[in-house]
Amino acid sequence: MEVSSPKDSSVASSPFSSPNVSALLKIRIISWIQETGLPVSMRVRVGERTFSLHKYPLFSKSGFIQKRLTESNELELPPDFPGGPETFEMIALFIYGSTTLIDPFNVAALRCAAEFLEMTEEYCIGNLCERLDLYLNQVVLQSWDDTLIVLQKCQMLLPWSEELIVSRCIESLAFMACMEILDPEGRRDQPVVTLEALAGEAWSCETVKAIAIKDLWIKDLIALPFGFFKRIIGSLRRQGMKEKYVSPIIVFYANKWVLSKKTRQFWENSGEKIGDIDTNNKVSVILQGILDLLPIGEKASRAIPVGFYFALLSRSLEFGLRSDSRVKLQDQIASMLHYAQVEDFLLPAVGTESVSSSKELAIMKSIFSTYASFNTDTNPTPSASNSIVAELWDTYLAQTASDPEMEPNRFMELVELLPISCRQSHDQLYRTMNSFLQAHRDITQEEKGSVCKYLNCQKLSQEACIEAVQNELMPLRLIVQALFVQQLNTHQAFRECSDSFRFTGQFSGSLSSSRCPNSRSLNLGESPNTDGAKPESKPLSFLLQNDLAMEKRYESTSFRLQSLEQELMSLKKSLQWHMSKKTDSNPNKSQSMKPYGLESRSLSKRRNPLGQVTSCMGSVNFASQRKYASRLIKIFRRFSLFGIRKSKRKQGTNGLSAKTI
């Protein structure tokens, strides 16, 4: 933001100003003395300079001086005189009849000073106020660059410039911006920039900065002070500019003055020497104003990426924000959550002691809780947006579940934040639970079962299901369920393959030898699912009943495994209690007097590398789990091989009977 210091003169900075204004004024005063024969009759003090002038020229053109020089010949202007002594010197030159050079750099100060001195048409026709207004309307407000220069100079002349110049400049800039978008003359080579390209990407300040500089008029607007920028946005909306063009301008401004890491450098370049507290206050004010300018609801979802709102929320944690504004911002994010990217989410800073108790995680929990209250209550059935949000939440939890300080109960509370029914696939949920188990290897089997109780193997993909079977961190019940699901998938694949053969035989009569060179022609009546010499196709109702029976068998087996685990755990506790009681009652017995069974069990305890009790079924270690799983796999393979051999024998029998016939 190019803002000069209030002590700098707005006239001296003009590249068009004459460096000899003082010399010209002296020449005009001497000429007046020679023409009238009258000496200087009054003294005017402005700041640290004193001007010796004639009373009559000042009286004829300034109402302010007429009212104050009735009794005394000396006048001191107040310290807040617009433009300072340099501006008064140029006005004095105009009063003596000399031509005053007016340009965009000094017109604002001259106009405000003329208004202060009451140099209006009431005292003289063609007075300075009228001339300056004519220059503003016919020259400055017709040019984009000149209007920006005048508006920036007006910042040092407030409040005098507010009603005189600022309002006209703002309306003129807004009108020219609308014409830039409409482009009635067809001068634009490229369309006006929007944020549609950022809809499916993570937020990036550098990318947004590169987009903003494509249009120079947008670059000029975002360089203005926030007070002027806010009024220009209001004028753009009043003049009918579409929201898809207004919202990006607000985003570009916030990206430069709030989100950019170079914010402090911007403030230092402004010429203001401020500390950390003042910088935070200034950024907080701008951030609050940006939130007031942003659209709410469906308009925002179409024009502004949700990553921008996450960036504002993250910045608000550093600079501060009113509680009501933060709640409003979180609600807006919750309404657009299905458009978000995981990279935009708030993560605790590196080095945070406890992620589970961080404010970033608490804010993210509040946002997803708001989404759940808005959507799952009104739409309990699974939908595409709910599934997307649930997967985003599981992915975020996978990044925070590695915190060693996170308790299983806390983790389950976060998992249950969104209903399990919203998750159409459990692959990401499995990865989240795997991350938690990797960071908490010392939890008990009961806690592992509690953590993984919502994981449904039937909603896992083939790759995730295979990984779950081979994962030693997963509880035994989940591994067995994954094995059963694998068997069901294999059975389903074989059945679909058989049905496809049966369907092909029905419409084509037989399979050509080129497709199946090692098999005889197979029609609908020769399905390998038939047993006798009289083949017949099984109806669809029979297949559905068979599938339903398999589902019930799977559920009953899963329930049985859970009950067996509970029984084994209770048996383990009972045996440990009896063993400890027996040891306490006979402490002096030698090692050689132990029964063979107890000795072998004690040896197994010493030899177990994992340090677990292997004498009880309920305390099966991972090695035994893997051994048990491999045995189940072998059994399933034997069943599959037995079925294949049986079908081959049936085909061979059918072939022999056909030859005999």
XYZ file of C-alpha atoms in Angstrom:
661
model
C 0.000 0.000 0.000
C 1.779 3.156 -1.188
C 0.960 5.622 1.556
C 3.202 8.585 2.294
C 3.854 9.894 5.756
C 1.413 12.549 6.959
C 4.352 14.934 7.388
C 5.199 14.770 3.686
C 3.694 17.431 1.521
C 1.271 16.340 -1.150
C 2.425 19.226 -3.343
C 6.165 18.698 -3.030
C 5.789 15.092 -4.250
C 4.309 16.267 -7.553
C 6.667 15.695 -10.515
C 4.954 18.581 -12.350
C 5.245 21.204 -9.593
C 7.477 24.160 -10.258
C 10.514 24.207 -7.991
C 10.490 28.045 -8.038
C 7.098 28.749 -6.487
C 8.706 30.846 -3.724
C 10.645 32.899 -6.257
C 7.550 33.430 -8.405
C 5.575 34.589 -5.379
C 8.233 37.129 -4.433
C 8.198 38.483 -7.991
C 4.403 38.872 -7.912
C 4.519 40.680 -4.541
C 7.156 43.111 -5.813
C 5.133 43.745 -8.974
C 2.045 44.473 -6.887
C 3.988 46.970 -4.784
C 5.240 48.694 -7.892
C 1.798 48.789 -9.511
C -0.163 50.015 -6.479
C 2.523 51.700 -4.449
C 1.253 49.899 -1.329
C 3.567 47.912 0.943
C 2.725 44.550 2.449
C 0.143 44.989 5.167
C -0.366 41.573 6.831
C 1.487 38.508 7.972
C 0.159 34.942 7.678
C 1.875 32.149 9.584
C 1.443 28.545 8.290
C 3.348 25.948 10.222
C 6.948 27.075 10.532
C 6.793 29.626 7.695
C 5.526 33.210 7.684
C 4.213 34.970 4.555
C 4.146 38.793 4.229
C 1.260 39.652 1.884
C -1.128 42.428 0.886
C -4.494 42.503 2.591
C -6.687 43.515 -0.365
C -6.040 40.500 -2.690
C -6.640 38.106 0.215
C -9.829 39.904 1.288
C -11.251 39.819 -2.237
C -10.973 36.035 -2.690
C -10.990 34.382 0.784
C -13.963 34.532 3.102
C -11.953 32.920 5.908
C -9.389 35.726 5.904
C -12.116 38.393 5.698
C -13.687 37.137 8.907
C -10.447 36.954 10.881
C -8.462 40.042 9.820
C -10.976 42.701 10.814
C -8.955 43.929 13.790
C -5.488 42.422 13.506
C -3.015 42.259 10.633
C -1.540 38.940 11.714
C -3.112 35.517 11.170
C -1.948 32.029 12.131
C -3.571 29.084 10.361
C -4.221 25.938 12.393
C -1.744 23.027 12.281
C -4.220 20.824 10.361
C -4.358 23.241 7.429
C -4.682 21.020 4.317
C -1.409 20.714 2.422
C 0.713 22.780 4.787
C 2.783 25.870 3.849
C 3.585 24.561 0.327
C -0.090 24.464 -0.589
C -0.740 27.939 0.896
C 2.181 29.297 -1.122
C 0.576 28.079 -4.364
C -2.783 29.556 -3.331
C -1.111 32.900 -2.572
C 0.407 32.824 -6.061
C -3.103 32.319 -7.504
C -4.474 35.192 -5.393
C -1.888 37.576 -6.895
C -3.135 36.660 -10.377
C -0.464 34.241 -11.465
C -1.240 30.987 -13.285
C -1.154 28.024 -10.928
C 0.015 24.709 -12.309
C -2.566 22.068 -11.364
C -1.907 18.328 -11.721
C -3.281 15.074 -10.184
C -0.646 15.192 -7.458
C -1.593 18.589 -5.997
C -5.230 19.081 -6.977
C -6.560 17.304 -3.882
C -4.540 19.453 -1.467
C -5.387 22.658 -3.367
C -9.097 21.830 -3.399
C -9.192 21.105 0.323
C -7.177 24.231 1.155
C -9.442 26.364 -1.041
C -12.453 24.985 0.770
C -10.811 25.741 4.117
C -10.121 29.363 3.056
C -13.672 29.696 1.632
C -12.495 30.672 -1.848
C -15.939 30.231 -3.447
C -18.059 32.031 -6.038
C -19.645 34.017 -3.239
C -16.536 36.194 -2.956
C -15.172 36.125 -6.507
C -16.359 34.861 -9.868
C -14.099 32.133 -11.227
C -12.621 31.538 -7.802
C -10.257 28.689 -7.028
C -12.890 26.166 -5.829
C -14.771 26.363 -9.131
C -11.617 26.005 -11.211
C -10.426 22.987 -9.257
C -13.822 21.246 -9.472
C -13.799 21.769 -13.220
C -10.343 20.176 -13.445
C -11.451 17.207 -11.339
C -14.566 16.492 -13.381
C -13.129 17.018 -16.861
C -9.603 15.673 -16.424
C -9.011 13.569 -13.314
C -12.238 11.546 -13.109
C -11.978 10.610 -16.799
C -8.674 8.795 -16.269
C -8.134 5.614 -14.259
C -4.554 6.441 -13.298
C -5.245 10.073 -12.372
C -8.214 9.066 -10.223
C -6.079 6.539 -8.338
C -3.384 9.169 -7.718
C -5.891 11.687 -6.375
C -7.586 9.066 -4.190
C -4.286 8.061 -2.632
C -3.426 11.701 -1.904
C -6.811 12.153 -0.266
C -5.890 9.732 2.495
C -3.605 12.395 4.035
C -6.257 15.100 3.702
C -9.094 13.488 5.645
C -11.649 14.576 6.782
C -11.586 17.576 4.391
C -11.254 15.408 1.292
C -14.039 12.986 2.258
C -17.027 14.908 0.934
C -15.131 16.983 -1.616
C -13.172 14.361 -3.575
C -13.188 10.804 -2.149
C -16.792 9.925 -2.916
C -16.492 11.124 -6.511
C -13.256 9.188 -7.038
C -14.738 5.970 -5.660
C -17.812 6.147 -7.862
C -15.654 6.929 -10.880
C -13.327 3.974 -10.254
C -16.277 1.609 -9.768
C -17.873 2.778 -13.007
C -14.646 2.346 -14.977
C -14.162 -1.146 -13.464
C -17.639 -2.150 -14.636
C -16.831 -0.840 -18.100
C -13.613 -2.844 -18.029
C -15.608 -6.026 -17.497
C -18.349 -5.179 -19.975
C -15.741 -4.098 -22.535
C -18.195 -2.418 -24.944
C -15.408 -1.543 -27.386
C -13.970 -5.064 -27.450
C -10.450 -4.076 -26.428
C -9.757 -7.044 -24.121
C -7.780 -9.982 -25.487
C -8.520 -12.265 -22.519
C -11.571 -12.678 -20.240
C -11.658 -11.192 -16.765
C -9.940 -13.400 -14.196
C -12.066 -15.504 -11.847
C -11.391 -18.213 -9.250
C -12.958 -21.086 -11.145
C -9.518 -22.599 -11.763
C -9.011 -22.989 -7.984
C -12.266 -24.866 -7.369
C -10.681 -28.340 -7.208
C -7.206 -27.432 -5.952
C -5.641 -26.732 -2.599
C -5.227 -23.094 -1.593
C -1.959 -21.456 -2.658
C -1.120 -17.792 -2.023
C 1.428 -17.716 -4.827
C -1.036 -19.131 -7.353
C -3.655 -16.538 -6.389
C -1.057 -13.773 -6.617
C -0.121 -14.904 -10.136
C -3.791 -14.790 -11.160
C -4.341 -11.316 -9.670
C -1.565 -9.602 -11.603
C -3.061 -10.648 -14.953
C -5.456 -7.672 -14.798
C -3.743 -4.377 -13.967
C -6.950 -2.692 -12.813
C -7.411 -5.413 -10.163
C -3.796 -4.958 -9.099
C -4.466 -1.221 -8.669
C -7.602 -1.755 -6.587
C -5.987 -4.176 -4.126
C -3.207 -1.608 -3.487
C -5.651 0.892 -1.950
C -6.183 1.384 1.793
C -8.879 -0.882 3.164
C -11.256 1.985 3.921
C -11.301 3.050 0.263
C -11.312 -0.557 -0.984
C -14.361 -1.414 1.112
C -16.298 1.531 -0.326
C -15.310 0.603 -3.893
C -16.626 -2.956 -3.397
C -19.925 -1.521 -2.173
C -20.102 0.769 -5.197
C -19.345 -2.126 -7.579
C -22.287 -4.086 -6.190
C -24.588 -1.060 -6.340
C -23.704 -0.531 -9.984
C -24.627 -4.128 -10.818
C -21.340 -6.002 -11.129
C -21.847 -9.773 -10.883
C -20.693 -11.550 -7.760
C -18.376 -13.872 -9.698
C -16.299 -10.775 -10.548
C -16.610 -8.959 -7.205
C -15.690 -11.888 -4.934
C -12.310 -12.578 -6.597
C -11.282 -8.956 -5.998
C -11.976 -9.420 -2.271
C -10.034 -12.681 -2.281
C -7.056 -11.040 -4.000
C -7.064 -8.214 -1.460
C -7.172 -10.619 1.489
C -4.445 -12.738 -0.063
C -2.145 -9.703 -0.249
C -2.824 -8.042 3.101
C -3.875 -10.916 5.382
C -2.769 -14.312 4.066
C 0.571 -13.472 2.488
C 3.696 -14.156 4.517
C 5.070 -10.813 3.364
C 2.441 -8.811 5.251
C 5.003 -7.220 7.562
C 7.094 -6.183 4.571
C 4.047 -4.492 3.035
C 3.444 -2.500 6.199
C 7.119 -1.507 6.412
C 7.035 -0.251 2.832
C 4.044 1.910 3.695
C 6.308 4.252 5.660
C 4.638 3.549 8.998
C 6.850 2.421 11.863
C 4.720 0.010 13.779
C 5.379 -2.825 16.190
C 4.155 -6.391 16.348
C 1.046 -5.494 18.332
C 0.067 -2.698 15.944
C 0.618 -4.974 12.950
C -1.590 -7.662 14.454
C -4.286 -5.085 15.186
C -4.204 -3.702 11.649
C -4.368 -7.187 10.091
C -7.160 -8.162 12.494
C -9.194 -5.119 11.429
C -8.718 -5.961 7.756
C -9.582 -9.606 8.384
C -12.773 -8.607 10.152
C -13.670 -6.267 7.307
C -12.985 -8.957 4.699
C -15.417 -11.309 6.420
C -18.061 -8.593 6.341
C -17.545 -8.126 2.602
C -17.622 -11.800 1.632
C -20.884 -13.312 0.381
C -22.663 -15.966 2.419
C -24.468 -19.110 1.277
C -24.793 -20.451 -2.239
C -23.282 -17.323 -3.804
C -20.032 -17.989 -1.968
C -19.876 -21.663 -2.980
C -20.008 -20.730 -6.651
C -17.468 -17.885 -6.559
C -14.961 -18.581 -3.750
C -13.006 -21.809 -3.070
C -13.436 -23.282 0.381
C -9.652 -23.339 0.791
C -9.738 -19.542 1.055
C -12.063 -19.739 4.061
C -9.769 -22.297 5.703
C -6.817 -19.951 5.117
C -8.712 -17.088 6.772
C -9.623 -19.329 9.701
C -6.003 -20.366 10.154
C -4.890 -16.730 10.043
C -7.519 -15.740 12.587
C -5.852 -18.023 15.148
C -2.729 -15.869 14.867
C -4.170 -12.351 14.680
C -7.429 -12.796 16.580
C -11.041 -12.477 15.540
C -14.347 -11.838 17.214
C -16.088 -14.987 18.411
C -19.248 -14.325 16.419
C -17.227 -13.772 13.239
C -15.317 -16.997 13.798
C -18.543 -18.941 14.272
C -19.906 -17.369 11.093
C -16.744 -18.387 9.242
C -16.917 -21.968 10.521
C -20.568 -22.275 9.507
C -19.703 -21.079 6.012
C -16.951 -23.695 5.781
C -19.329 -26.420 6.993
C -21.804 -25.565 4.234
C -19.049 -25.995 1.598
C -17.195 -28.908 3.183
C -17.822 -31.366 0.358
C -15.773 -29.091 -1.947
C -12.757 -29.042 0.392
C -9.312 -30.646 0.086
C -7.499 -32.353 2.950
C -4.498 -30.092 2.331
C -6.635 -27.085 3.348
C -7.533 -28.447 6.795
C -6.056 -27.018 9.982
C -3.228 -29.120 11.392
C -1.433 -28.508 14.700
C 1.905 -26.779 14.400
C 5.052 -28.866 14.317
C 6.239 -29.516 17.842
C 2.804 -29.428 19.467
C 2.921 -31.560 22.600
C -0.569 -33.018 22.369
C -2.409 -33.090 19.063
C -5.568 -34.485 20.662
C -5.951 -31.344 22.818
C -4.863 -28.773 20.211
C -7.117 -25.905 19.210
C -6.789 -26.821 15.524
C -8.301 -30.255 16.108
C -11.040 -28.736 18.269
C -11.963 -26.289 15.487
C -12.011 -29.038 12.856
C -14.202 -31.156 15.116
C -16.601 -28.236 15.510
C -16.797 -27.730 11.728
C -17.534 -31.388 10.983
C -19.994 -31.532 13.853
C -21.831 -28.576 12.325
C -21.887 -30.348 8.978
C -23.247 -33.506 10.597
C -26.027 -31.561 12.307
C -26.951 -29.817 9.043
C -26.888 -32.819 6.727
C -27.142 -36.160 8.509
C -30.186 -35.103 10.536
C -32.088 -33.837 7.502
C -30.718 -36.481 5.117
C -29.970 -39.693 7.057
C -29.639 -41.793 3.886
C -26.109 -42.101 2.451
C -25.382 -39.522 -0.226
C -22.404 -38.647 -2.397
C -21.606 -35.477 -0.435
C -21.828 -37.277 2.912
C -19.514 -40.004 1.634
C -16.990 -37.413 0.420
C -17.030 -35.556 3.743
C -16.679 -38.805 5.706
C -13.650 -39.802 3.640
C -12.125 -36.352 4.190
C -12.654 -36.688 7.934
C -11.092 -40.167 8.017
C -8.106 -38.892 6.020
C -7.665 -36.005 8.451
C -7.875 -38.375 11.430
C -5.182 -40.561 9.854
C -2.820 -37.569 10.115
C -3.672 -36.898 13.755
C -4.083 -40.501 14.983
C -0.317 -40.965 15.243
C -0.269 -38.803 18.375
C 0.911 -41.047 21.248
C -1.094 -38.933 23.692
C -4.428 -39.726 22.030
C -6.441 -42.196 24.077
C -8.580 -44.916 22.432
C -11.753 -43.363 23.844
C -10.830 -39.970 22.388
C -10.062 -41.579 19.045
C -13.391 -43.398 18.954
C -15.178 -40.171 19.838
C -13.655 -38.537 16.764
C -14.500 -41.517 14.537
C -18.120 -41.471 15.719
C -18.454 -37.762 14.938
C -19.886 -38.699 11.540
C -22.333 -41.626 11.338
C -20.819 -44.887 10.105
C -23.631 -45.131 7.570
C -22.145 -42.122 5.707
C -19.101 -44.187 4.768
C -19.792 -46.082 1.572
C -16.223 -47.420 1.589
C -14.199 -48.313 4.693
C -10.762 -48.215 3.051
C -9.812 -44.839 4.518
C -11.309 -45.797 7.870
C -9.070 -48.886 7.863
C -5.990 -46.749 7.156
C -6.964 -44.386 9.966
C -7.311 -47.240 12.453
C -4.063 -48.761 11.219
C -2.271 -45.441 11.871
C -3.687 -45.365 15.388
C -2.647 -48.960 16.108
C 0.868 -48.347 14.797
C 1.278 -45.443 17.235
C -0.317 -47.409 20.129
C 1.206 -50.886 19.985
C 0.907 -51.418 23.725
C -2.898 -51.338 23.957
C -4.752 -54.526 24.898
C -6.700 -56.827 22.596
C -9.947 -55.568 24.102
C -9.016 -51.971 23.219
C -8.014 -53.046 19.718
C -11.389 -54.712 19.282
C -13.120 -51.570 20.535
C -11.136 -49.358 18.132
C -11.901 -51.585 15.127
C -15.503 -52.410 15.978
C -16.933 -50.136 13.272
C -14.718 -51.526 10.532
C -16.828 -53.548 8.105
C -14.754 -55.925 5.974
C -17.554 -56.173 3.435
C -17.005 -52.462 2.584
C -13.266 -52.897 2.067
C -11.734 -53.062 -1.371
C -9.886 -56.184 -2.478
C -6.470 -54.628 -1.795
C -7.471 -53.286 1.632
C -9.011 -56.628 2.600
C -5.832 -58.520 1.684
C -3.760 -55.997 3.628
C -6.034 -56.399 6.661
C -5.555 -60.191 6.594
C -1.781 -59.745 6.606
C -1.738 -56.938 9.210
C -0.469 -58.229 12.557
C -1.806 -55.170 14.380
C -5.435 -55.991 13.623
C -7.463 -58.008 16.152
C -8.050 -61.702 15.436
C -11.785 -61.267 14.940
C -11.188 -58.721 12.148
C -8.663 -61.007 10.434
C -11.121 -63.909 10.463
C -13.897 -61.674 9.152
C -11.616 -60.517 6.346
C -10.904 -64.155 5.487
C -14.602 -64.945 5.317
C -15.198 -61.898 3.126
C -12.420 -63.050 0.835
C -14.070 -66.476 0.603
C -17.442 -64.873 -0.159
C -15.870 -62.718 -2.860
C -14.213 -65.771 -4.392
C -17.488 -67.664 -4.309
C -19.265 -64.710 -5.892
C -16.639 -64.460 -8.623
C -16.973 -68.173 -9.453
C -20.751 -67.883 -9.476
C -20.705 -64.851 -11.763
C -18.305 -66.659 -14.060
C -20.595 -69.703 -14.128
C -23.621 -67.512 -14.790
C -21.816 -65.793 -17.643
C -21.093 -69.179 -19.226
C -24.724 -70.193 -18.774
C -25.929 -66.880 -20.266
C -23.599 -67.247 -23.251
C -24.751 -70.805 -23.880
C -28.390 -69.732 -23.834
C -28.005 -67.157 -26.610
C -25.173 -68.574 -28.699
C -25.756 -72.278 -28.257
C -22.133 -73.103 -27.489
C -18.729 -71.576 -26.967
C -16.476 -71.818 -29.967
C -13.306 -73.786 -29.726
C -11.294 -70.691 -30.497
C -12.505 -69.073 -27.257
C -12.041 -72.242 -25.160
C -9.691 -74.565 -27.062
C -9.262 -77.045 -24.217
C -12.956 -77.532 -23.486
C -15.937 -79.030 -25.191
C -18.878 -76.897 -26.233
C -20.786 -75.895 -23.133
C -24.423 -74.906 -23.377
C -26.993 -74.060 -20.788
C -27.761 -77.688 -20.001
C -24.117 -78.575 -19.396
C -23.500 -76.245 -16.509
C -20.910 -77.554 -14.042
C -23.323 -76.766 -11.216
C -25.580 -79.719 -12.128
C -25.060 -83.128 -10.607
C -26.885 -85.796 -12.589
C -27.148 -86.824 -16.164
C -30.221 -84.666 -16.504
C -28.909 -81.162 -16.348
C -31.209 -78.311 -15.488
C -30.626 -74.605 -14.899
C -31.175 -73.308 -11.398
C -33.682 -70.471 -11.145
C -32.718 -66.959 -9.949
C -34.750 -67.333 -6.752
C -32.649 -70.345 -5.777
C -29.406 -68.381 -6.294
C -30.705 -65.463 -4.225
C -31.735 -67.799 -1.414
C -28.307 -69.412 -1.520
C -26.648 -66.002 -1.324
C -28.874 -64.978 1.585
C -27.975 -68.184 3.391
C -24.287 -67.410 2.949
C -24.835 -63.928 4.390
C -26.630 -65.329 7.427
C -23.902 -67.923 7.876
C -21.285 -65.152 7.815
C -23.157 -63.084 10.419
C -23.686 -66.088 12.700
C -20.005 -67.029 12.402
C -18.932 -63.471 13.243
C -21.237 -63.436 16.271
C -19.895 -66.804 17.356
C -16.305 -65.586 17.123
C -17.126 -62.610 19.327
C -18.728 -64.835 21.969
C -15.773 -67.236 21.851
C -13.347 -64.367 22.374
C -15.268 -63.219 25.419
C -15.349 -66.746 26.831
C -11.623 -67.196 26.241
C -10.821 -63.911 27.957
C -12.861 -64.885 31.004
C -11.196 -68.322 31.044
C -7.784 -66.670 30.892
C -8.541 -64.424 33.855
C -9.876 -67.384 35.850
C -6.797 -69.520 35.172
C -4.437 -66.678 36.031
C -6.285 -66.133 39.289
C -6.063 -69.825 40.225
C -2.389 -69.982 39.295
C -1.513 -66.946 41.374
C -3.481 -68.330 44.340
C -1.766 -71.699 44.109
C 1.672 -70.071 43.920
C 0.972 -68.008 47.014
C -0.158 -71.081 48.994
C 2.973 -73.176 48.090
C 5.871 -70.731 47.861
C 8.584 -73.162 49.070
C 8.083 -75.951 46.581
C 11.086 -76.637 44.379
C 11.089 -76.370 40.661
C 11.499 -80.138 40.249
C 8.211 -80.838 42.029
C 6.120 -79.055 39.362
C 3.866 -81.248 37.270
C 4.858 -81.812 33.709
C 2.050 -79.707 32.312
C 2.881 -76.692 34.460
C 6.572 -77.017 33.711
C 5.958 -77.053 30.012
C 3.732 -74.026 30.318
C 6.365 -72.131 32.274
C 8.945 -73.048 29.671
C 6.655 -71.772 26.949
C 6.372 -68.514 28.819
C 10.143 -68.134 28.964
C 10.664 -69.080 25.354
C 7.960 -66.834 23.972
C 9.823 -63.911 22.360
C 6.827 -61.645 22.685
C 6.546 -62.196 26.413
C 2.913 -63.334 26.291
C 1.171 -66.204 28.018
C 0.696 -69.003 25.504
C -0.916 -71.506 27.826
C -4.297 -69.799 27.533
C -6.275 -69.654 24.294
C -7.434 -66.139 25.049
C -3.888 -64.727 24.963
C -2.923 -65.907 21.508
C -0.003 -63.890 20.176
C 0.430 -62.587 16.669
C 2.436 -65.616 15.563
C -0.402 -67.938 16.559
C -2.888 -65.612 14.886
C -0.969 -65.808 11.638
C -0.693 -69.584 11.984
C -4.423 -69.871 12.577
C -5.158 -67.610 9.600
C -2.853 -69.633 7.338
C -4.638 -72.810 8.402
C -7.974 -71.277 7.467
C -6.596 -70.292 4.092
C -5.372 -73.835 3.485
C -8.784 -75.209 4.416
C -10.494 -72.814 1.999
C -8.060 -73.785 -0.722
C -8.766 -77.455 -0.124
C -12.481 -76.803 -0.416
C -11.907 -74.920 -3.674
C -9.650 -77.665 -5.070
C -12.139 -80.303 -3.994
C -14.920 -78.460 -5.844
C -12.786 -78.069 -8.969
C -11.836 -81.774 -8.984
C -15.441 -82.776 -8.393
C -16.593 -80.625 -11.330
C -13.864 -82.125 -13.517
C -14.938 -85.633 -12.558
C -18.532 -84.754 -13.431
C -17.500 -83.337 -16.769
C -15.466 -86.439 -17.476
C -18.423 -88.674 -16.561
C -20.707 -86.678 -18.814
C -18.184 -86.952 -21.628
C -17.934 -90.737 -21.253
C -21.696 -91.124 -21.219
C -21.941 -88.985 -24.346
C -19.389 -91.158 -26.102
C -21.255 -94.303 -25.030
C -24.463 -92.905 -26.433
